[in-house]
Every structure is written in C-alpha cells, then in structure tokens.
CSV table of C-alpha atoms in Angstrom, one decimal:
chain,number,residue,atom,x,y,z
G,1343,MET,CA,-17.4,30.4,27.4
G,1344,ALA,CA,-17.7,26.1,27.8
G,1345,SER,CA,-14.2,25.1,27.2
G,1346,LYS,CA,-13.4,21.2,25.6
G,1347,ARG,CA,-12.6,20.0,29.4
G,1348,ASP,CA,-16.6,20.8,30.6
G,1349,ASN,CA,-17.9,18.8,27.4
G,1350,VAL,CA,-15.5,15.8,27.7
G,1351,ALA,CA,-16.7,16.3,31.5
G,1352,LEU,CA,-20.8,15.9,30.0
G,1353,GLU,CA,-19.4,12.7,28.6
G,1354,GLU,CA,-18.3,11.0,31.9
G,1355,LEU,CA,-21.5,12.3,34.1
G,1356,LEU,CA,-24.2,12.0,32.5
G,1357,CYS,CA,-26.8,9.3,33.0
G,1358,MET,CA,-29.6,8.7,34.3
G,1359,LYS,CA,-30.6,8.6,38.1
G,1360,GLY,CA,-28.5,5.1,39.4
G,1361,GLY,CA,-29.6,3.0,42.7
G,1362,LYS,CA,-33.6,1.7,43.3
G,1363,GLY,CA,-34.9,5.0,44.7
G,1364,GLU,CA,-38.1,7.2,44.9
G,1365,ALA,CA,-36.3,9.6,41.9
G,1366,SER,CA,-33.9,6.7,40.8
G,1367,TYR,CA,-34.6,6.1,36.3
G,1368,ALA,CA,-35.8,2.1,37.7
G,1369,ASN,CA,-38.4,3.6,39.3
G,1370,ASN,CA,-39.4,6.4,37.0
G,1371,SER,CA,-39.4,5.2,33.5
G,1372,GLN,CA,-42.6,3.8,33.8
G,1373,ALA,CA,-44.2,5.7,31.2
G,1374,GLN,CA,-41.1,4.0,28.7
G,1375,ALA,CA,-41.8,0.8,29.3
G,1376,LEU,CA,-45.7,2.1,27.9
G,1377,HIS,CA,-43.9,3.5,25.2
G,1378,ALA,CA,-41.3,1.0,24.0
G,1379,ARG,CA,-44.3,-1.7,24.2
G,1380,SER,CA,-46.7,0.4,22.1
G,1381,MET,CA,-43.9,-0.3,19.8
G,1382,LEU,CA,-43.2,-3.4,20.3
G,1383,HIS,CA,-45.1,-4.3,16.0
G,1384,LEU,CA,-42.1,-2.1,14.6
G,1385,VAL,CA,-39.9,-3.2,16.9
G,1386,GLU,CA,-40.6,-6.7,14.8
G,1387,GLU,CA,-41.0,-5.6,11.4
G,1388,THR,CA,-37.7,-4.2,11.8
G,1389,LEU,CA,-36.0,-7.8,13.5
G,1390,ASP,CA,-38.0,-9.1,9.8
G,1391,LYS,CA,-36.2,-7.5,7.4
G,1392,VAL,CA,-32.9,-9.0,9.0
G,1393,GLN,CA,-30.3,-11.3,7.2
G,1394,LEU,CA,-30.4,-15.1,8.5
G,1395,ASN,CA,-26.8,-16.1,9.1
G,1396,SER,CA,-25.1,-19.7,9.5
G,1397,PRO,CA,-26.0,-20.5,12.8
G,1398,GLU,CA,-22.2,-21.1,13.6
G,1399,VAL,CA,-22.0,-18.2,14.0
G,1400,PRO,CA,-23.1,-15.8,16.8
G,1401,PHE,CA,-26.4,-13.4,16.5
G,1402,GLN,CA,-25.2,-10.2,17.9
G,1403,VAL,CA,-27.9,-7.3,19.5
G,1404,ALA,CA,-26.4,-4.3,20.9
G,1405,GLU,CA,-28.6,-2.0,22.9
G,1406,LEU,CA,-27.0,1.7,23.2
G,1407,GLY,CA,-28.1,4.0,25.6
G,1408,CYS,CA,-29.2,1.0,28.0
G,1409,SER,CA,-29.7,2.9,31.0
G,1410,SER,CA,-30.0,1.1,34.2
G,1411,GLY,CA,-34.0,0.2,34.7
G,1412,SER,CA,-35.8,-3.5,33.6
G,1413,ASN,CA,-37.4,-1.5,30.2
G,1414,THR,CA,-33.6,-2.8,28.3
G,1415,LEU,CA,-34.0,-6.6,29.3
G,1416,PHE,CA,-37.8,-6.4,28.1
G,1417,ILE,CA,-36.8,-5.4,24.7
G,1418,MET,CA,-33.9,-7.8,24.6
G,1419,ASP,CA,-35.8,-10.4,25.0
G,1420,VAL,CA,-38.8,-9.4,23.0
G,1421,ILE,CA,-35.6,-9.1,19.9
G,1422,ILE,CA,-33.4,-12.4,20.9
G,1423,LYS,CA,-37.0,-14.5,20.8
G,1424,HIS,CA,-38.6,-13.1,17.9
G,1425,MET,CA,-35.3,-14.1,15.8
G,1426,ILE,CA,-35.7,-17.5,17.6
G,1427,LYS,CA,-39.4,-18.0,16.0
G,1428,ARG,CA,-37.4,-16.4,12.2
G,1429,TYR,CA,-34.6,-19.5,12.1
G,1430,LYS,CA,-36.5,-21.7,12.8
G,1431,SER,CA,-40.0,-20.9,10.9
G,1432,SER,CA,-36.8,-20.6,8.4
G,1433,GLY,CA,-35.4,-24.2,9.5
G,1434,LEU,CA,-33.2,-23.5,10.7
G,1435,GLU,CA,-32.0,-23.9,14.7
G,1436,PRO,CA,-31.4,-20.7,16.1
G,1437,PRO,CA,-27.9,-19.8,17.2
G,1438,GLU,CA,-25.8,-18.9,20.4
G,1439,PHE,CA,-27.1,-14.9,21.2
G,1440,PHE,CA,-25.0,-12.2,22.3
G,1441,ALA,CA,-26.1,-9.3,23.5
G,1442,PHE,CA,-24.5,-5.8,24.4
G,1443,PHE,CA,-25.5,-3.3,26.0
G,1444,SER,CA,-23.8,0.1,26.4
G,1445,ASP,CA,-23.5,3.6,27.8
G,1446,LEU,CA,-21.8,6.1,28.7
G,1447,PRO,CA,-18.9,5.2,31.5
G,1448,SER,CA,-20.8,6.9,34.6
G,1449,ASN,CA,-24.3,5.1,34.2
G,1450,ASP,CA,-25.0,2.7,37.1
G,1451,PHE,CA,-24.5,-1.2,35.4
G,1452,ASN,CA,-24.3,-2.6,38.6
G,1453,THR,CA,-28.3,-1.7,39.5
G,1454,LEU,CA,-28.8,-3.0,36.0
G,1455,PHE,CA,-27.0,-6.2,36.0
G,1456,GLN,CA,-29.1,-6.9,39.4
G,1457,LEU,CA,-31.4,-7.3,36.8
G,1458,LEU,CA,-30.2,-9.3,34.5
G,1459,PRO,CA,-31.5,-12.7,34.8
G,1460,THR,CA,-29.0,-15.4,35.2
G,1461,MET,CA,-28.0,-18.2,32.7
G,1462,GLY,CA,-28.9,-21.8,33.3
G,1463,THR,CA,-26.6,-24.6,34.2
G,1464,SER,CA,-26.0,-25.5,30.3
G,1465,TYR,CA,-26.8,-24.1,27.4
G,1466,GLU,CA,-28.4,-26.4,25.1
G,1467,ARG,CA,-29.6,-25.4,21.9
G,1468,SER,CA,-33.5,-26.2,21.2
G,1469,ILE,CA,-36.2,-24.0,21.0
G,1470,GLU,CA,-37.9,-25.1,24.0
G,1471,ASN,CA,-35.6,-24.2,26.3
G,1472,TYR,CA,-34.5,-20.7,24.2
G,1473,LEU,CA,-37.9,-19.8,24.6
G,1474,ALA,CA,-39.1,-20.7,27.8
G,1475,ALA,CA,-40.8,-18.3,29.4
G,1476,ASN,CA,-41.2,-19.1,33.1
G,1477,ASN,CA,-37.5,-20.5,34.1
G,1478,GLY,CA,-36.2,-17.4,35.0
G,1479,HIS,CA,-33.1,-17.3,33.3
G,1480,ARG,CA,-32.1,-15.5,30.2
G,1481,ASN,CA,-31.0,-17.1,26.2
G,1482,TYR,CA,-28.1,-14.6,25.2
G,1483,PHE,CA,-24.3,-14.3,26.7
G,1484,ALA,CA,-24.7,-10.2,27.9
G,1485,ALA,CA,-21.6,-8.1,28.6
G,1486,GLY,CA,-21.5,-4.1,29.3
G,1487,VAL,CA,-19.9,-1.5,27.1
G,1488,PRO,CA,-19.4,1.5,28.5
G,1489,GLY,CA,-18.8,4.8,26.0
G,1490,SER,CA,-20.4,7.2,24.1
G,1491,PHE,CA,-22.6,6.3,21.6
G,1492,TYR,CA,-21.3,9.2,19.3
G,1493,LYS,CA,-18.2,7.0,18.3
G,1494,ARG,CA,-17.5,4.2,18.1
G,1495,LEU,CA,-18.4,1.1,20.4
G,1496,LEU,CA,-17.9,-2.3,18.7
G,1497,PRO,CA,-15.4,-4.1,15.9
G,1498,SER,CA,-16.3,-4.1,12.9
G,1499,ARG,CA,-19.2,-5.9,10.9
G,1500,SER,CA,-20.3,-7.9,14.5
G,1501,ILE,CA,-23.6,-6.7,14.7
G,1502,ASP,CA,-27.3,-7.6,13.2
G,1503,VAL,CA,-29.5,-5.4,15.2
G,1504,PHE,CA,-28.9,-2.3,16.9
G,1505,HIS,CA,-32.0,-1.0,19.4
G,1506,SER,CA,-31.3,2.4,21.0
G,1507,ALA,CA,-35.0,4.0,22.7
G,1508,PHE,CA,-35.4,7.5,24.5
G,1509,SER,CA,-31.3,8.2,24.2
G,1510,LEU,CA,-30.6,9.5,20.8
G,1511,HIS,CA,-32.1,12.8,22.4
G,1512,TRP,CA,-29.4,13.3,24.1
G,1513,LEU,CA,-26.5,15.1,22.8
G,1514,SER,CA,-23.4,14.2,23.3
G,1515,GLN,CA,-22.7,18.3,24.5
G,1516,VAL,CA,-24.6,21.3,25.3
G,1517,PRO,CA,-23.3,23.7,22.0
G,1518,GLU,CA,-20.3,26.0,23.0
G,1519,SER,CA,-22.1,28.6,21.9
G,1520,VAL,CA,-25.4,28.1,23.9
G,1521,VAL,CA,-23.0,29.0,27.1
G,1522,ASP,CA,-20.8,31.7,25.6
G,1523,GLN,CA,-22.5,35.5,26.8
G,1524,ARG,CA,-20.4,36.8,23.4
G,1525,SER,CA,-22.4,34.5,21.3
G,1526,GLU,CA,-25.3,35.6,20.1
G,1527,ALA,CA,-26.8,32.0,20.8
G,1528,TYR,CA,-26.1,32.6,24.3
G,1529,ASN,CA,-29.2,31.8,25.9
G,1530,LYS,CA,-29.2,34.1,28.3
G,1531,GLY,CA,-32.1,33.8,31.5
G,1532,ARG,CA,-33.3,29.5,30.5
G,1533,VAL,CA,-31.9,26.6,31.2
G,1534,PHE,CA,-33.7,24.8,27.7
G,1535,ILE,CA,-33.9,25.7,23.9
G,1536,HIS,CA,-37.4,25.8,24.6
G,1537,GLY,CA,-38.8,29.5,24.0
G,1538,ALA,CA,-35.3,30.2,23.3
G,1539,GLY,CA,-34.1,33.1,20.0
G,1540,LYS,CA,-33.0,31.3,16.9
G,1541,SER,CA,-29.5,31.6,16.8
G,1542,THR,CA,-29.6,29.5,20.1
G,1543,ALA,CA,-32.8,27.1,18.0
G,1544,ASN,CA,-29.9,26.7,16.0
G,1545,ALA,CA,-27.0,25.5,17.6
G,1546,TYR,CA,-29.3,22.2,19.6
G,1547,LYS,CA,-30.5,21.7,16.1
G,1548,HIS,CA,-27.0,21.9,14.3
G,1549,GLN,CA,-25.6,19.6,16.9
G,1550,PHE,CA,-27.6,17.1,16.9
G,1551,GLN,CA,-27.7,16.8,12.9
G,1552,ALA,CA,-24.1,16.3,13.6
G,1553,ASP,CA,-24.2,13.8,16.2
G,1554,LEU,CA,-26.6,11.7,14.8
G,1555,ALA,CA,-24.0,11.7,11.7
G,1556,LYS,CA,-21.6,10.7,13.9
G,1557,PHE,CA,-23.8,7.9,15.7
G,1558,LEU,CA,-24.8,6.4,12.1
G,1559,LYS,CA,-21.2,6.5,10.5
G,1560,ALA,CA,-19.8,4.4,14.0
G,1561,ARG,CA,-23.0,2.0,13.2
G,1562,SER,CA,-21.3,1.7,9.6
G,1563,GLN,CA,-19.2,0.8,10.5
G,1564,GLU,CA,-20.1,-2.1,13.0
G,1565,MET,CA,-23.0,-3.7,11.7
G,1566,LYS,CA,-22.8,-7.1,9.4
G,1567,LYS,CA,-24.5,-6.1,6.0
G,1568,GLY,CA,-27.9,-7.1,6.0
G,1569,GLY,CA,-28.4,-5.7,9.9
G,1570,SER,CA,-31.0,-3.4,10.5
G,1571,MET,CA,-31.1,-1.0,13.4
G,1572,PHE,CA,-34.5,0.1,15.2
G,1573,LEU,CA,-33.6,4.2,17.1
G,1574,VAL,CA,-36.8,5.9,19.0
G,1575,CYS,CA,-35.9,9.8,20.4
G,1576,LEU,CA,-38.2,12.5,21.5
G,1577,GLY,CA,-39.6,14.4,19.0
G,1578,ARG,CA,-41.7,17.5,17.6
G,1579,THR,CA,-44.6,18.2,15.5
G,1580,SER,CA,-43.2,21.9,14.9
G,1581,VAL,CA,-41.3,23.3,12.4
G,1582,ASP,CA,-39.9,25.8,14.9
G,1583,PRO,CA,-36.8,24.0,17.0
G,1584,ALA,CA,-37.6,26.2,19.5
G,1585,HIS,CA,-41.2,24.8,20.0
G,1586,GLN,CA,-39.8,21.1,22.2
G,1587,GLY,CA,-43.5,20.1,22.5
G,1588,GLY,CA,-43.5,17.9,25.3
G,1589,ALA,CA,-39.6,18.0,26.1
G,1590,GLY,CA,-40.2,21.5,26.6
G,1591,ILE,CA,-43.2,21.3,29.2
G,1592,LEU,CA,-41.0,19.3,30.9
G,1593,PHE,CA,-38.1,21.2,31.0
G,1594,GLY,CA,-38.7,24.9,29.6
G,1595,THR,CA,-41.6,25.1,31.8
G,1596,HIS,CA,-42.1,24.9,35.5
G,1597,TYR,CA,-38.2,23.3,35.8
G,1598,GLN,CA,-37.5,26.0,34.5
G,1599,ASP,CA,-39.6,28.9,37.2
G,1600,ALA,CA,-37.8,26.6,39.5
G,1601,TRP,CA,-34.5,27.5,38.4
G,1602,ASP,CA,-35.4,31.6,38.0
G,1603,ASP,CA,-37.3,30.6,41.9
G,1604,LEU,CA,-33.2,30.3,43.1
G,1605,VAL,CA,-32.2,33.1,42.0
G,1606,GLN,CA,-34.9,35.5,43.3
G,1607,GLU,CA,-34.4,33.8,46.3
G,1608,GLY,CA,-30.7,34.6,46.0
G,1609,LEU,CA,-29.4,30.6,46.3
G,1610,ILE,CA,-27.4,30.7,43.3
G,1611,THR,CA,-27.1,33.8,40.8
G,1612,SER,CA,-28.5,34.1,37.1
G,1613,GLU,CA,-25.0,33.4,35.5
G,1614,LYS,CA,-25.0,29.8,38.0
G,1615,ARG,CA,-28.6,29.4,36.0
G,1616,ASP,CA,-27.6,30.8,32.6
G,1617,SER,CA,-24.4,28.3,32.6
G,1618,PHE,CA,-26.9,25.2,32.9
G,1619,ASN,CA,-28.7,24.0,29.6
G,1620,ILE,CA,-30.2,20.6,29.4
G,1621,PRO,CA,-28.4,18.6,26.5
G,1622,VAL,CA,-31.5,17.6,25.1
G,1623,TYR,CA,-33.1,18.4,21.4
G,1624,ALA,CA,-36.2,16.8,19.9
G,1625,PRO,CA,-36.2,16.9,16.3
G,1626,SER,CA,-39.0,17.2,13.5
G,1627,LEU,CA,-39.2,13.8,11.5
G,1628,GLU,CA,-37.5,15.9,8.3
G,1629,GLU,CA,-34.3,17.0,10.3
G,1630,PHE,CA,-34.1,13.4,11.1
G,1631,LYS,CA,-34.8,12.0,7.9
G,1632,ASP,CA,-32.7,14.8,6.4
G,1633,VAL,CA,-29.5,13.5,8.2
G,1634,VAL,CA,-30.2,9.7,7.1
G,1635,GLU,CA,-29.8,10.7,4.0
G,1636,ALA,CA,-27.5,12.8,3.8
G,1637,GLU,CA,-24.9,10.0,5.7
G,1638,GLY,CA,-25.6,7.6,3.1
G,1639,SER,CA,-25.4,4.3,5.0
G,1640,PHE,CA,-28.9,3.1,5.8
G,1641,ALA,CA,-32.0,2.6,4.4
G,1642,ILE,CA,-35.4,3.7,5.0
G,1643,ASN,CA,-37.9,1.5,5.7
G,1644,ASN,CA,-39.9,3.5,8.0
G,1645,LEU,CA,-39.6,6.6,9.9
G,1646,THR,CA,-42.7,7.8,11.6
G,1647,VAL,CA,-43.8,10.6,14.9
G,1648,PHE,CA,-45.5,7.9,17.2
G,1649,LYS,CA,-47.5,10.0,19.6
G,1650,GLY,CA,-46.1,8.4,23.1
G,1651,GLY,CA,-48.5,9.7,25.5
G,1652,SER,CA,-47.1,11.5,28.7
G,1653,PRO,CA,-43.4,11.2,31.2
G,1654,LEU,CA,-46.3,11.4,34.5
G,1655,VAL,CA,-47.0,7.6,35.7
G,1656,VAL,CA,-49.7,7.8,38.2
G,1657,ASP,CA,-52.5,6.1,39.7
G,1658,ARG,CA,-54.4,9.2,40.6
G,1659,HIS,CA,-55.2,12.5,38.1
G,1660,ASP,CA,-57.5,13.9,40.4
G,1661,ASP,CA,-54.8,14.1,43.4
G,1662,PRO,CA,-52.1,17.3,43.0
G,1663,ASP,CA,-49.5,15.9,44.7
G,1664,GLU,CA,-49.4,12.9,43.3
G,1665,ILE,CA,-48.4,14.7,39.9
G,1666,GLY,CA,-46.1,16.6,41.9
G,1667,ARG,CA,-43.9,14.5,42.7
G,1668,ALA,CA,-44.1,12.4,39.6
G,1669,LEU,CA,-43.1,15.6,37.7
G,1670,ALA,CA,-39.7,16.3,40.0
G,1671,ASN,CA,-38.9,11.9,40.0
G,1672,ALA,CA,-39.4,12.2,36.4
G,1673,CYS,CA,-36.9,16.0,36.0
G,1674,ARG,CA,-34.8,13.9,38.6
G,1675,SER,CA,-34.5,10.9,37.0
G,1676,VAL,CA,-32.6,12.6,33.7
G,1677,SER,CA,-31.4,15.7,35.0
G,1678,GLY,CA,-30.8,15.4,38.6
G,1679,VAL,CA,-26.7,14.0,37.9
G,1680,LEU,CA,-26.3,17.2,36.1
G,1681,ALA,CA,-28.1,19.5,38.5
G,1682,ASP,CA,-26.5,17.8,41.6
G,1683,ALA,CA,-22.5,18.8,39.4
G,1684,HIS,CA,-23.8,21.7,38.8
G,1685,ILE,CA,-25.2,22.9,41.8
G,1686,GLY,CA,-24.0,20.8,44.3
G,1687,ASP,CA,-27.0,18.3,45.8
G,1688,GLN,CA,-28.8,20.1,48.7
G,1689,LEU,CA,-29.0,23.2,46.3
G,1690,SER,CA,-31.0,20.3,44.2
G,1691,GLU,CA,-33.0,18.8,46.6
G,1692,GLU,CA,-34.2,22.2,47.0
G,1693,LEU,CA,-34.8,23.0,43.5
G,1694,PHE,CA,-36.8,19.7,43.0
G,1695,LEU,CA,-38.9,20.4,45.7
G,1696,ARG,CA,-39.8,23.9,44.0
G,1697,VAL,CA,-40.7,21.7,40.9
G,1698,GLU,CA,-43.2,19.5,42.6
G,1699,ARG,CA,-45.0,22.6,44.6
G,1700,ARG,CA,-45.1,24.1,40.7
G,1701,GLY,CA,-46.3,20.6,39.7
G,1702,ARG,CA,-49.3,19.9,41.9
G,1703,SER,CA,-49.8,24.1,41.8
G,1704,HIS,CA,-50.4,23.1,37.7
G,1705,ALA,CA,-51.6,19.1,38.2
G,1706,LYS,CA,-54.4,19.5,35.9
G,1707,ASP,CA,-52.8,21.4,32.9
G,1708,LEU,CA,-49.9,18.6,33.2
G,1709,ILE,CA,-52.5,15.9,32.9
G,1710,GLU,CA,-53.9,17.5,29.8
G,1711,LYS,CA,-51.1,19.0,27.9
G,1712,LEU,CA,-47.6,17.3,28.7
G,1713,GLN,CA,-47.7,15.2,25.6
G,1714,PHE,CA,-44.7,13.1,23.6
G,1715,PHE,CA,-44.2,12.5,20.5
G,1716,HIS,CA,-41.5,10.3,19.8
G,1717,ILE,CA,-39.1,9.7,16.6
G,1718,VAL,CA,-39.4,6.5,15.0
G,1719,ALA,CA,-37.1,5.2,12.7
G,1720,SER,CA,-35.9,1.6,11.3
G,1721,LEU,CA,-33.5,1.3,8.8
G,1722,SER,CA,-31.5,-1.3,7.2
G,1723,PHE,CA,-27.8,-1.7,6.2
G,1724,VAL,CA,-27.5,-2.0,2.5
C-alpha cells in the first residue's frame, strides 16, 4: 500500500524533464506552444473581464505549473501587453506589473530564468517602453514560487490573474487504493488508468475532483475581487473515465507495452511495474463543471472542450524513425523523472528505447489517432 511518505515524495519529485537536452520539456513542448497559441483569443476574452484597479497598485499575475520552457514566458508577455492596452484604452497609465512563476520545488527554475529576458536599465511608465516588441527586455518584475498549487502559494487578495495551462491533469498523488494489492481498485498489470476497471477509474476520478476543489479553494483566498483565471488541462470526450482519449494513447498503449516488455524480458518484476502509475487524469467537461459549481468561489465565463491536436510535432509524417523518437521524447519529457526514480536511470533508458521502437512500428496509426482534447475554463472571482 502507498504510504503518505510516498505521496509527499511525488510532490517533491514530480517535474517535467529539465535542462535543454533532446528529451527535455524545453525541447519537447512545441505541441503545447501550438495549442496555447490557438487559444489566445480565449485568454484575451478572460483578461477583458478583469477589474482594473488604481495605477498606483501593482498588477500581479501568477502562472501556475510554469515548467521550464519558453511557452510560459510567451503567455506572460501576451497577458501583460493585453492588460497594458486595456489600461491605456480606459485612459489610465499602466501600473507596474509583477509576474509569479510557480511550480513544484523539483522544477528546473534555473533553465526557466535563463530564458527570462532582462529588464531595462530604467523602468519608465510609458506605453512606448511597455509595448516595445524588439528591445529584448521584459516589462514586468518576476519571481519564482516553489510549491504545489493544491495548497496556498501567495498572500491573500494579492493576484489579479491566474493562468495555468497543461498542468491541472497532474494529480497531487496516485490514489492510494490504486497501488494497494488488497484493494478492488488495484491497477494490476497497468501503469495508467486507460482501460482499467471501474473501481480504479473512480479512484482516479475522485482524486481529481478532490484536487481541483483544493486548487479552487486556495486560489479563492489569493485572488483579488474582480480577478479572473484561465485554466487548461487535458480533457476527454468519453463519459467513461477509463477511456482517457489522447492521454490514454500516449500512456496506455505503446508506453504500457514498453513496461510489459521489461517484465517479459525479466528486467523488472510485474510487481515493480504495477507499483508505477502515471498520476494523470483527463476529466470530462461535466466532471470539471461539477467541481467548480460545488466549490462555489468562481463564476464560469466560459467552459469548453477544445481540440488541441497531436502532441507529436514532426517535420515528416511519413518518417517512422522521426515519429518513434517524437513519441519517446514526448513520454520521457513528462514522465521520465518518475520512471528514473522508480526503476533507475539505466532501466529507464531501456524503457524509452522500447517506446521509440514501438512508436516506429506504429507510426502511421499514431499520426492518425493521437489527438488531444483540452478542457478550457475561464473563471471570474466575484
């Protein structure tokens, strides 16, 4: 049975693959970038609902689940430039802007901050300086905030805008019953919820619902009245929690088979495989909505399922080798740290070599079928 200590370890360990190597998140988040850019109009609609305060009061934005790539910096730039235009169109001078980048303590903040543009030698409140697109500088102060977003992170009534993309599907822990051999929800033979039994699927579902409620409660204490929040997480169109859509194909097919390969080859035991579970859950729109309404702190401006496309960004759709590498890197960039900790670096390397090989053998099918859907939520704190 998983102990509370194991779950604390997950919070301390979980992160996207750091650094700037081939399998790093920084070099494998192009799909997220494309999906985020396709949603910019929805982000701006959310920002248009934010209450403008006195220019003497700093405008504060928090990015939750910032990871270590450039996507988070792009979105922050979009948010702040849009708010600057709103202030100016309302006849107000823009305030000073402050951006908080938050993720778990294990996140590679060093790589993120190395990508962060420097501020200019002076911080002048002029629209020309604020909106300068090619001066190589940023127009906001920045700070890192390590910690789980399922808990309080920031002072009460301090934040105008929260933004979180592609993070809320990560659970705070693997449900304890899922790795308890005595439980009906024990996920025997699998490393993910996809295709699991009803009890296992419900354990994941209830964990997601409890986590999202905690997330909303914490943000309701940190957000200013009149603030807004834009959230994106993996979603699904099936009513069955065990049918996880694109996430199921990513983690529940060839990745699953690669773990089975290690067992069949005698490199790990079946118990070792069964004690590893990906702590991801893609909710349905109804499940997400039910939690928001039950928690009660936020009004729903917009809640929709958005087709995001494939997580595999390849130049040649007819090249099995490139598709196999893309699949292995996509899996490794988001789950590699967990696999390393569970079976060690050497066996983890073997695992992802087998993911690549299987991706190469099923390249055409992956290109046709591996598609993500996202739950996109615009919420206001009233």
